[in-house]
mmCIF file of C-alpha atoms in Angstrom:
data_model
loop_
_atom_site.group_PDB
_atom_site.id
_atom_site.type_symbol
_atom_site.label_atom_id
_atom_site.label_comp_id
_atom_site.label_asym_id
_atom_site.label_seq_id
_atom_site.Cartn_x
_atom_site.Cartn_y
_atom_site.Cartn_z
ATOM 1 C CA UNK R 731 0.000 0.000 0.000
ATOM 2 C CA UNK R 732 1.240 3.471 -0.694
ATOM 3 C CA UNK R 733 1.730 5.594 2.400
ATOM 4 C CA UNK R 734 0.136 9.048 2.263
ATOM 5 C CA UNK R 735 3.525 10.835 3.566
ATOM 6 C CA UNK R 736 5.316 9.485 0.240
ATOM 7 C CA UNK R 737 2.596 11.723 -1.979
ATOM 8 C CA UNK R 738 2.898 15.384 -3.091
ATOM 9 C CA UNK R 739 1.561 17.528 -0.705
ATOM 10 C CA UNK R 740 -1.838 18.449 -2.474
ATOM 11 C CA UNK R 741 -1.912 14.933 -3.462
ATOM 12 C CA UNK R 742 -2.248 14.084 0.211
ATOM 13 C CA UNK R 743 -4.922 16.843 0.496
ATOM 14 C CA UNK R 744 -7.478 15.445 -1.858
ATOM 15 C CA UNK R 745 -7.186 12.111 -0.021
ATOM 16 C CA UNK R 746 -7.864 13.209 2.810
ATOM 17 C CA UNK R 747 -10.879 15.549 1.740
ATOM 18 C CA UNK R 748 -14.527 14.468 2.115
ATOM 19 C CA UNK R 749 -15.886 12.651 -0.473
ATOM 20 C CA UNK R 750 -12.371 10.940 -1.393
ATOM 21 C CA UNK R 751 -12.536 6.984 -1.563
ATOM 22 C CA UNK R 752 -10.760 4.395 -3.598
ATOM 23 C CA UNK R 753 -12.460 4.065 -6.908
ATOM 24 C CA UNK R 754 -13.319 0.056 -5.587
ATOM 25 C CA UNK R 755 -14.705 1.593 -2.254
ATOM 26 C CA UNK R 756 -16.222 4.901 -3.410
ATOM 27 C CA UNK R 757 -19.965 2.866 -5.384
ATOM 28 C CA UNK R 758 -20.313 0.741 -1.892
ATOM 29 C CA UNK R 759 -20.806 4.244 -0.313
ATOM 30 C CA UNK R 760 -23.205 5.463 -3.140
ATOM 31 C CA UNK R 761 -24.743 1.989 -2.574
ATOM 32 C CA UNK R 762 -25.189 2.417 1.244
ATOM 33 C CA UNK R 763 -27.079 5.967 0.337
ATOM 34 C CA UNK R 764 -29.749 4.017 -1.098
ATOM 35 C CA UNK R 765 -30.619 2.041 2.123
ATOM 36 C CA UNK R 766 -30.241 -1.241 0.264
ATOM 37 C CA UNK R 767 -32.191 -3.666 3.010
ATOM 38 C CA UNK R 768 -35.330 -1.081 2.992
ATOM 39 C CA UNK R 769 -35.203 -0.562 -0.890
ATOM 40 C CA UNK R 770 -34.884 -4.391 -1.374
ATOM 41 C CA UNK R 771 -37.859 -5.183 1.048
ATOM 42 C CA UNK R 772 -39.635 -2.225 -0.526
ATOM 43 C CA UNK R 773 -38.903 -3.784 -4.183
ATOM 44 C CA UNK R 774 -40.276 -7.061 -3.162
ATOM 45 C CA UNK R 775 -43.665 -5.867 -2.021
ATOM 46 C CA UNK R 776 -43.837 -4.164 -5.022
ATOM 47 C CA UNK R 777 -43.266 -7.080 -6.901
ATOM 48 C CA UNK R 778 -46.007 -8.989 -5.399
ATOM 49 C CA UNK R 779 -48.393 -6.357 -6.222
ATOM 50 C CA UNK R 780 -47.411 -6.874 -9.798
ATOM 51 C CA UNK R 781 -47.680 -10.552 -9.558
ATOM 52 C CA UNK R 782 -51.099 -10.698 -7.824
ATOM 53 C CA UNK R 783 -52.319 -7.798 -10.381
ATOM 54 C CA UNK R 784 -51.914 -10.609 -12.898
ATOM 55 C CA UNK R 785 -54.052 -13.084 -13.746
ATOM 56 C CA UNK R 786 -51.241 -15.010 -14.876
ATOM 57 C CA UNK R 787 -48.002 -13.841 -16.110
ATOM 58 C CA UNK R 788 -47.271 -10.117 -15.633
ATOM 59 C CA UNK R 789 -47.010 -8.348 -18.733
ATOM 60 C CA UNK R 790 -43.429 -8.011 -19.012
ATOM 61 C CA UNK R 791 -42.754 -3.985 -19.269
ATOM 62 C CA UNK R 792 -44.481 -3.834 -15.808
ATOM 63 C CA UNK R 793 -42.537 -6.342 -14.035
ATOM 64 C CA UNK R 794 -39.529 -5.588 -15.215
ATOM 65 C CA UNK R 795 -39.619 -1.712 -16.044
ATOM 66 C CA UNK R 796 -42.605 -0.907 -13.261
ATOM 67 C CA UNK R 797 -40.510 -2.596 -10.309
ATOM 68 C CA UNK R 798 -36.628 -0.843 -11.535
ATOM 69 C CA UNK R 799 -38.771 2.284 -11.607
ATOM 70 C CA UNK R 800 -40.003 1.828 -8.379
ATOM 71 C CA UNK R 801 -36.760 0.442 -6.778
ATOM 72 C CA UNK R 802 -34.839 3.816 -7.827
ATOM 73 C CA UNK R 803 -37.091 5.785 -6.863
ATOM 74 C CA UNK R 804 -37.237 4.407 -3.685
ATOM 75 C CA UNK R 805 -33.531 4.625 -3.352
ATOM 76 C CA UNK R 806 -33.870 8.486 -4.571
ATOM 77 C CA UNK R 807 -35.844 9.024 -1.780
ATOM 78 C CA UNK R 808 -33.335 6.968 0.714
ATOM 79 C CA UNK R 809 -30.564 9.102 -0.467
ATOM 80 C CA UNK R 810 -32.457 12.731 0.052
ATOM 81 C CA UNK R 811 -33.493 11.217 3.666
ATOM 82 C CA UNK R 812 -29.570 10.500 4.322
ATOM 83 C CA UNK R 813 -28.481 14.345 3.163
ATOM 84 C CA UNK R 814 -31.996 16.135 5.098
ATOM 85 C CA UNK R 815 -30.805 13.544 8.360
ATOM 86 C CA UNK R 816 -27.464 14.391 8.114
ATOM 87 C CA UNK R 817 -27.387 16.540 11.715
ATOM 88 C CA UNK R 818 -29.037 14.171 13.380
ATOM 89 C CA UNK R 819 -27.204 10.871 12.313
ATOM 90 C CA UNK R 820 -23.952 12.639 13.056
ATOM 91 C CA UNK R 821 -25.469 12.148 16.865
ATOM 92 C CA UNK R 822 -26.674 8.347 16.522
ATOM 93 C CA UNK R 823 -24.667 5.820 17.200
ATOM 94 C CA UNK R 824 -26.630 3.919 14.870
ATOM 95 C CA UNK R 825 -26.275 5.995 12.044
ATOM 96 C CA UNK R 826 -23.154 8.310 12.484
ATOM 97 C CA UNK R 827 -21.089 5.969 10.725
ATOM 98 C CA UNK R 828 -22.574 6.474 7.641
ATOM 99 C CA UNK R 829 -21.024 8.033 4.772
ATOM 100 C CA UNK R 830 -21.995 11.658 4.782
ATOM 101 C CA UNK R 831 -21.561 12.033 8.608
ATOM 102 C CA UNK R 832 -18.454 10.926 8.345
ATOM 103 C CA UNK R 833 -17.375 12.575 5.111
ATOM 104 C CA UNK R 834 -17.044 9.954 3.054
ATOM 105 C CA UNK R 835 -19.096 11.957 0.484
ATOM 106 C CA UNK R 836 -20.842 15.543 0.081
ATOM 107 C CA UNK R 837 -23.914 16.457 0.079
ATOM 108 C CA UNK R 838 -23.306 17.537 -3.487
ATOM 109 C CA UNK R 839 -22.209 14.307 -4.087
ATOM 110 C CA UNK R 840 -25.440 12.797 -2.522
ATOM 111 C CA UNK R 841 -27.825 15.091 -4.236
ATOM 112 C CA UNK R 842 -26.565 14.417 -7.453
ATOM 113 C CA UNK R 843 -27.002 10.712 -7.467
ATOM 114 C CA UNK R 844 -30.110 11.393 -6.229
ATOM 115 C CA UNK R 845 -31.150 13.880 -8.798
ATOM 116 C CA UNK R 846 -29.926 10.832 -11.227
ATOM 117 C CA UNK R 847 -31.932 7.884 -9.391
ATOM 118 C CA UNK R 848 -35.253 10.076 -9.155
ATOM 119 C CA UNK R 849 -35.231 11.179 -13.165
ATOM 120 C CA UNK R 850 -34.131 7.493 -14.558
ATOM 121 C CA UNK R 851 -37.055 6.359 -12.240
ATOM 122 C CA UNK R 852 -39.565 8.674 -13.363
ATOM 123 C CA UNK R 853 -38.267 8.573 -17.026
ATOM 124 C CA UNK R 854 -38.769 4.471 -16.388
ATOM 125 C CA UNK R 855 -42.303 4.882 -15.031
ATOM 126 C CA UNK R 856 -43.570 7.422 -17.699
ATOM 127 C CA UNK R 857 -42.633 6.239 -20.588
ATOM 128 C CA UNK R 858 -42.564 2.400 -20.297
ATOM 129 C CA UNK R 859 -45.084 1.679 -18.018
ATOM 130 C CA UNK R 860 -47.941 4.410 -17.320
ATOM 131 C CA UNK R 861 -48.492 7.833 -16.212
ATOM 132 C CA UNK R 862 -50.529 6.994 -12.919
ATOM 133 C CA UNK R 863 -47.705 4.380 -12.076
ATOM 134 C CA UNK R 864 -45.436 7.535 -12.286
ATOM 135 C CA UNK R 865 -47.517 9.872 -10.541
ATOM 136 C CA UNK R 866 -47.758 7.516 -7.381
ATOM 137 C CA UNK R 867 -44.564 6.856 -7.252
ATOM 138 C CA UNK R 868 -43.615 10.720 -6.965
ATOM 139 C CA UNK R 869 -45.987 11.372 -4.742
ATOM 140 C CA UNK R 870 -44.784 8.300 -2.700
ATOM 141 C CA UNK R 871 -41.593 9.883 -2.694
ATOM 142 C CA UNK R 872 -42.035 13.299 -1.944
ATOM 143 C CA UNK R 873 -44.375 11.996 0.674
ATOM 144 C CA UNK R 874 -40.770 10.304 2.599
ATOM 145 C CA UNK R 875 -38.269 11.927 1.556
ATOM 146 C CA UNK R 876 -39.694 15.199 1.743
ATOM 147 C CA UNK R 877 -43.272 15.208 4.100
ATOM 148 C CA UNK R 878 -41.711 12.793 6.598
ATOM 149 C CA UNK R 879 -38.222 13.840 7.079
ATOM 150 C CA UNK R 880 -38.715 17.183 6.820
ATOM 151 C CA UNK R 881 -41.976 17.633 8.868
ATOM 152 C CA UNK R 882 -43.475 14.604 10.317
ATOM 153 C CA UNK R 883 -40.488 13.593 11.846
ATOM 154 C CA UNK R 884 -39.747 16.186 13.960
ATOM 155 C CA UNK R 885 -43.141 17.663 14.731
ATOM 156 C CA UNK R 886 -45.494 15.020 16.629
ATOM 157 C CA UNK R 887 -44.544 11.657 18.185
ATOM 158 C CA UNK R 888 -47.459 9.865 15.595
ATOM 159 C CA UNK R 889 -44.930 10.613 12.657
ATOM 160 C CA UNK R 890 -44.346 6.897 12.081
ATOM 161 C CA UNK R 891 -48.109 6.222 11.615
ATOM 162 C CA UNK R 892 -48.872 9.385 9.321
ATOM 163 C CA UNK R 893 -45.703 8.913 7.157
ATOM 164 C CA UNK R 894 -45.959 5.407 7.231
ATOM 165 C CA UNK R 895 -48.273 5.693 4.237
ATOM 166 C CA UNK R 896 -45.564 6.116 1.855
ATOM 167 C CA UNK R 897 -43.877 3.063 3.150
ATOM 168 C CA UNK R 898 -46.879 1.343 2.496
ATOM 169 C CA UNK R 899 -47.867 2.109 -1.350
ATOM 170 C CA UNK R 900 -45.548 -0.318 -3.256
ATOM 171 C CA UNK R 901 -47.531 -2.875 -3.677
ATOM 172 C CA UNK R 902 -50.232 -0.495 -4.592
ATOM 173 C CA UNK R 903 -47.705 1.015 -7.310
ATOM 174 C CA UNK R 904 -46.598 -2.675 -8.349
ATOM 175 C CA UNK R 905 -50.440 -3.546 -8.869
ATOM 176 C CA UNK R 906 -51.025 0.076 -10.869
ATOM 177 C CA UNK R 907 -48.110 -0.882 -13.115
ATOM 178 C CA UNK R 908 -50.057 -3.822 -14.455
ATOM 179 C CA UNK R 909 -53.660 -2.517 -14.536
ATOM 180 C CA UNK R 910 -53.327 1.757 -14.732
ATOM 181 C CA UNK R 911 -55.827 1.806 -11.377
ATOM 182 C CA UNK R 912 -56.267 1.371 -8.128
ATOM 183 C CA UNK R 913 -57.519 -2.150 -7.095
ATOM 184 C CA UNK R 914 -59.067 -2.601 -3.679
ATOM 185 C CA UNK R 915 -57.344 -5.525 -3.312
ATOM 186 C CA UNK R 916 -54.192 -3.549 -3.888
ATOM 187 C CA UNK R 917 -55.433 -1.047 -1.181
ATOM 188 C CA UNK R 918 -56.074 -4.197 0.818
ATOM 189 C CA UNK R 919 -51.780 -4.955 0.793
ATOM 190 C CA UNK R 920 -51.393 -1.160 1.422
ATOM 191 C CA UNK R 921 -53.309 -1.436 4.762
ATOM 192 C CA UNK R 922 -51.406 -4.161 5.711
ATOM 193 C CA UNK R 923 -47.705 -2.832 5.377
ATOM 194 C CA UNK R 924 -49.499 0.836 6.948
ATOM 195 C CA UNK R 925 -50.202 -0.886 10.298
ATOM 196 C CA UNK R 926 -47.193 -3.157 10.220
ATOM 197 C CA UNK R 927 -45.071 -0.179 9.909
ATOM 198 C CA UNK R 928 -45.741 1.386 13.747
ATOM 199 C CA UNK R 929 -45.349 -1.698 15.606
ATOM 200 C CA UNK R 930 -42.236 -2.464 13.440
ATOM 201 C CA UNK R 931 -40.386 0.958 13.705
ATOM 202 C CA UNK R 932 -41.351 1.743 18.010
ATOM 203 C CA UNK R 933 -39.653 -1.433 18.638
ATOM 204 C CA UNK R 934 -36.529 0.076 17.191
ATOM 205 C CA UNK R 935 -37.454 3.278 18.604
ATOM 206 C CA UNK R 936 -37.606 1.815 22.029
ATOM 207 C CA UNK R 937 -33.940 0.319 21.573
ATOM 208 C CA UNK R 938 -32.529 3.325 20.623
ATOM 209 C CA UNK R 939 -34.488 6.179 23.091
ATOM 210 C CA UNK R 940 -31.446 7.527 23.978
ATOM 211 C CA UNK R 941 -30.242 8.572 20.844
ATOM 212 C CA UNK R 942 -33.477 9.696 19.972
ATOM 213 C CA UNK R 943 -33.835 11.938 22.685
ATOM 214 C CA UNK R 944 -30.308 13.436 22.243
ATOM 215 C CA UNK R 945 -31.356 14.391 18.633
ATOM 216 C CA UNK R 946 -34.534 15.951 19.908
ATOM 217 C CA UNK R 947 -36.454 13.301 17.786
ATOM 218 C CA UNK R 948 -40.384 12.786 19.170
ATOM 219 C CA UNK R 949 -40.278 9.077 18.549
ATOM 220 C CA UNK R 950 -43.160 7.887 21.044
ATOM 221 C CA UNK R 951 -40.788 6.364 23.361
ATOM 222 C CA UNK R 952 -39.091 9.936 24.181
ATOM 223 C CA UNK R 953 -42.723 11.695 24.109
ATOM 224 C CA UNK R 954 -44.569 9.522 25.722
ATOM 225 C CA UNK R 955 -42.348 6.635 27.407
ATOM 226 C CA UNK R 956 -41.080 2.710 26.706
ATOM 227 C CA UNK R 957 -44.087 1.864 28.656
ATOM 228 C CA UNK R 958 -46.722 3.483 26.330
ATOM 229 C CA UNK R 959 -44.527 2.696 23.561
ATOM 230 C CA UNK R 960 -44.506 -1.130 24.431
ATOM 231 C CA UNK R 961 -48.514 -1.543 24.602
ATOM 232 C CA UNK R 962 -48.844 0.554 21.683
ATOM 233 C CA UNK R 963 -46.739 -2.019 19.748
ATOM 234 C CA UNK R 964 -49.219 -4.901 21.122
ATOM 235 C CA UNK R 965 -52.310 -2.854 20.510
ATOM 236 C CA UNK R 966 -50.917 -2.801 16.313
ATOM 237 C CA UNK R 967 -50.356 -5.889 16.692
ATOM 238 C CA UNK R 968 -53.261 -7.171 17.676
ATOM 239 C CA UNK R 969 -54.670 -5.121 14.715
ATOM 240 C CA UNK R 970 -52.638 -5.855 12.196
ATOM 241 C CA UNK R 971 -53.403 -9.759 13.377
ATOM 242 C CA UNK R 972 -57.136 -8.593 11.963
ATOM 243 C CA UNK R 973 -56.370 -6.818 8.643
ATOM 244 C CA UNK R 974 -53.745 -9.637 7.554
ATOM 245 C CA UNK R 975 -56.769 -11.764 7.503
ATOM 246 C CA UNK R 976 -58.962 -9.645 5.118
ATOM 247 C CA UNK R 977 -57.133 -11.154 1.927
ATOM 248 C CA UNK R 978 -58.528 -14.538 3.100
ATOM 249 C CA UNK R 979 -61.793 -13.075 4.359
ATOM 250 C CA UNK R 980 -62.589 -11.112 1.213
ATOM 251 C CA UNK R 981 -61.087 -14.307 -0.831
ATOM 252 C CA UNK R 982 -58.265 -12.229 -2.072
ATOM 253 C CA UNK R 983 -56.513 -15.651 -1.048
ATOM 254 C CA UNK R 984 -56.724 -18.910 -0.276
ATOM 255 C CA UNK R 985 -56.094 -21.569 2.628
ATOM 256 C CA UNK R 986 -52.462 -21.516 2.711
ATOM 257 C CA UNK R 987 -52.304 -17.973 3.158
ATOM 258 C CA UNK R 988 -54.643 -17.978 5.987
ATOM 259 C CA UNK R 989 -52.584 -20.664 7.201
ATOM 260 C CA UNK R 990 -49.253 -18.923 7.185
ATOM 261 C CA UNK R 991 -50.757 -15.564 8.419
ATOM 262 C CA UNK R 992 -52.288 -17.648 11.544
ATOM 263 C CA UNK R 993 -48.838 -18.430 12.433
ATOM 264 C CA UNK R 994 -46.810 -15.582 11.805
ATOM 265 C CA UNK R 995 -49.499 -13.160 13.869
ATOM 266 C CA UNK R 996 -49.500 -15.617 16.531
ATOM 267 C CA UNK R 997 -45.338 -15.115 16.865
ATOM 268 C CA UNK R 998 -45.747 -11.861 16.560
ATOM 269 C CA UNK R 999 -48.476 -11.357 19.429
ATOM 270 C CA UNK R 1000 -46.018 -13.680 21.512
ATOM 271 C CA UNK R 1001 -43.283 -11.145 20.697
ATOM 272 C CA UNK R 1002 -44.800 -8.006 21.516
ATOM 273 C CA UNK R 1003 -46.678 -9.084 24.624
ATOM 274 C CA UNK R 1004 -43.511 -10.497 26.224
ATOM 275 C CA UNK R 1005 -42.639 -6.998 25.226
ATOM 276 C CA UNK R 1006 -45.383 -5.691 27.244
ATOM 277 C CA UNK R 1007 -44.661 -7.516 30.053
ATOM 278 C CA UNK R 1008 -41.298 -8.262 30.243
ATOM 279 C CA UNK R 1009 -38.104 -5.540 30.418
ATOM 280 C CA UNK R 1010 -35.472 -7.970 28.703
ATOM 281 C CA UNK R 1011 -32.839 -5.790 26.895
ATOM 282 C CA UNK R 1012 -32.887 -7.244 24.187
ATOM 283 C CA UNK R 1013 -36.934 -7.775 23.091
ATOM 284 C CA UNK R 1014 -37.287 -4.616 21.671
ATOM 285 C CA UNK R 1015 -34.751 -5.528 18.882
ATOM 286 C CA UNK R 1016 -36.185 -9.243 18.037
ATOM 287 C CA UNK R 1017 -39.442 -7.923 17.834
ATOM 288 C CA UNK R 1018 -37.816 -4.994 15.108
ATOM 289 C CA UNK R 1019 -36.034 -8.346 13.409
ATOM 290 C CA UNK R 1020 -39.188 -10.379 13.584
ATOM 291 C CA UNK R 1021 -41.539 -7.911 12.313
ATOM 292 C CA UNK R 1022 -39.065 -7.559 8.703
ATOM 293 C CA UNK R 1023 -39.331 -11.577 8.545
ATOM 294 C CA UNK R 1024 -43.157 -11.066 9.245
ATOM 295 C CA UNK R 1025 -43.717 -8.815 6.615
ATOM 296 C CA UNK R 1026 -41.525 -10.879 3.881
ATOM 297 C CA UNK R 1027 -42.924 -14.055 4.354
ATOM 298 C CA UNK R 1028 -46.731 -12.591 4.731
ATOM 299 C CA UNK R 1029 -46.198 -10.961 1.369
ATOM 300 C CA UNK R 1030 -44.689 -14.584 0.034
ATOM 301 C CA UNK R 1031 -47.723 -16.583 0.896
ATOM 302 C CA UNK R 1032 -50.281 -14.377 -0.671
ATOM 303 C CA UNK R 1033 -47.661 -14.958 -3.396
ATOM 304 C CA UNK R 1034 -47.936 -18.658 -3.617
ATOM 305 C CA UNK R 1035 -51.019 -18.778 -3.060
ATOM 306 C CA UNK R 1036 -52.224 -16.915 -5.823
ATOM 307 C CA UNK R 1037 -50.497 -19.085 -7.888
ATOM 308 C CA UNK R 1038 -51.004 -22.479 -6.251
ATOM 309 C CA UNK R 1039 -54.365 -23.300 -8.299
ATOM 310 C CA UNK R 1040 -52.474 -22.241 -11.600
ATOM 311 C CA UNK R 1041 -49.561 -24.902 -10.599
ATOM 312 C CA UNK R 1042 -52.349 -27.701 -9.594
ATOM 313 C CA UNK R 1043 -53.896 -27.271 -12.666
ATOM 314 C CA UNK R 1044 -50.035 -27.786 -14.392
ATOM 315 C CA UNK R 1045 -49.759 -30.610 -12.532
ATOM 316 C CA UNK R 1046 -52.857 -32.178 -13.129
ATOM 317 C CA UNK R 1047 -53.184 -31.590 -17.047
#
């Protein structure tokens, strides 16, 4: 390896300036901008609203094109909430290691990529798939990036319910890629992911109070106390127990999505009422880890099961 004292002197001034990095090192940092876990959960709702929008098999410009679209533009809107959060992830332990707060890039340099993510996507959306695709998706967007972060995050301790309807319109803008309206069964997977998202995010909230508090964040825990917090997350859950079951209830789906979303809800109740009534350390953060696998397996089953009859009748002909 070449050590810095053996460069010119400016030389060893622009590597040591912010937004240096190895060429190898510098897309991993671009890459972590875009919240990669989030976008990829995000992506695969999404998906499944395109798959159960069909019939059979998606037309091909919406499952393909539709989902990139809304996969960029959900890491466009990752990448404005990392420059807008910069202040306060600069006092999270959580989060101060990431590349802005520590200088790894600009803001400039953030901006810019996601000036670039948020036109391909809209481009994408537009022009290959439909206009009301596109028009969601914006909205969707400026409805995170810009609604939640700016506002909702800092003014009321419900932030994580109100915003959490951008979080939960993938699916919705999967199913509009395939059909150019609004389904109510697509409305149906929106509800779902809308009450998931509180019980999901105060868990993590409760871990990380602290930090909260020392960014002068209103997460419910801060506002209102772990105590509130932790029977609000059962109270969700026991709701979102009852809306997971409308897709089998209005025969959105079948058996073996009732049957999976029997079990899942009942881990999940176990989780957040030992959360309730329990003060193990570490609950708070299984239930956070628990709710994710929740969510992608949920979102699976209505999955197979939409296309379960189409593979019996494979099998049998």
């Amino acid at each position: 390896m070449t050590d810095d004292r053996t460069l010119p002197s400016k030389t060893r001034d622009f590597v040591g300036s912010p937004g240096f990095a190895p060429r190898e090192a510098q897309w991993r940092r671009y890459l972590e901008l875009t919240k990669p876990r989030v976008v990829a959960l995000i992506t695969f709702t999404a998906i499944v609203g395109t798959l159960l929008a069909s019939p059979g098999a998606p037309p091909l410009e919406a499952l393909v094109w539709g989902n990139l679209g809304i996969a960029l533009a959900a890491a466009c809107a990752a990448t404005i909430n990392h420059v807008l959060d910069r202040r306060i992830d600069e006092q999270m332990a959580r989060t101060r290691a990431r590349p802005l707060p520590t200088g790894q890039l600009t803001e400039r340099n953030a901006l810019v990529f996601a000036a670039l993510l948020g036109v391909t996507a809209m481009a994408l959306l537009a022009f290959l798939v439909n206009l009301l695709t596109a028009l969601l998706t914006f909205l969707s967007l400026i409805g995170y990036a810009v609604i939640y972060t700016v506002w909702l995050k800092r003014a009321t301790s419900q932030n994580i319910v109100i915003g959490g309807a951008a979080g939960a319109a993938p699916p919705v803008l999967g199913w509009t890629a395939v059909t150019n309206s609004i389904d109510p069964n697509a409305l149906l997977l929106f509800l779902i992911i809308f009450v998931w998202t509180p019980p999901h995010f105060w868990a993590l909230a409760i871990a990380r109070r602290d930090e909260y508090a020392r960014a002068g964040i209103p997460m419910l825990p801060v506002t209102h106390g772990i105590a509130y917090t932790r029977l609000q997350v059962l109270l969700y859950t026991v709701l979102l127990t009852v809306v997971s079951l409308l897709p089998y209830l209005t025969r959105m789906s079948g058996l073996l999505y009732l049957g999976v979303a029997l079990v899942l809800n009942a881990f999940f109740l176990y989780y957040a009422l030992a959360l309730k009534l329990t003060a193990r350390e570490e609950l708070p953060m299984r239930v956070f880890r628990f709710s994710v696998t929740y969510l992608m397996w949920l979102f699976a089953a209505l999955l197979v099961d939409h296309y379960l009859p189409a593979l019996r009748g494979t099998a049998n002909s």
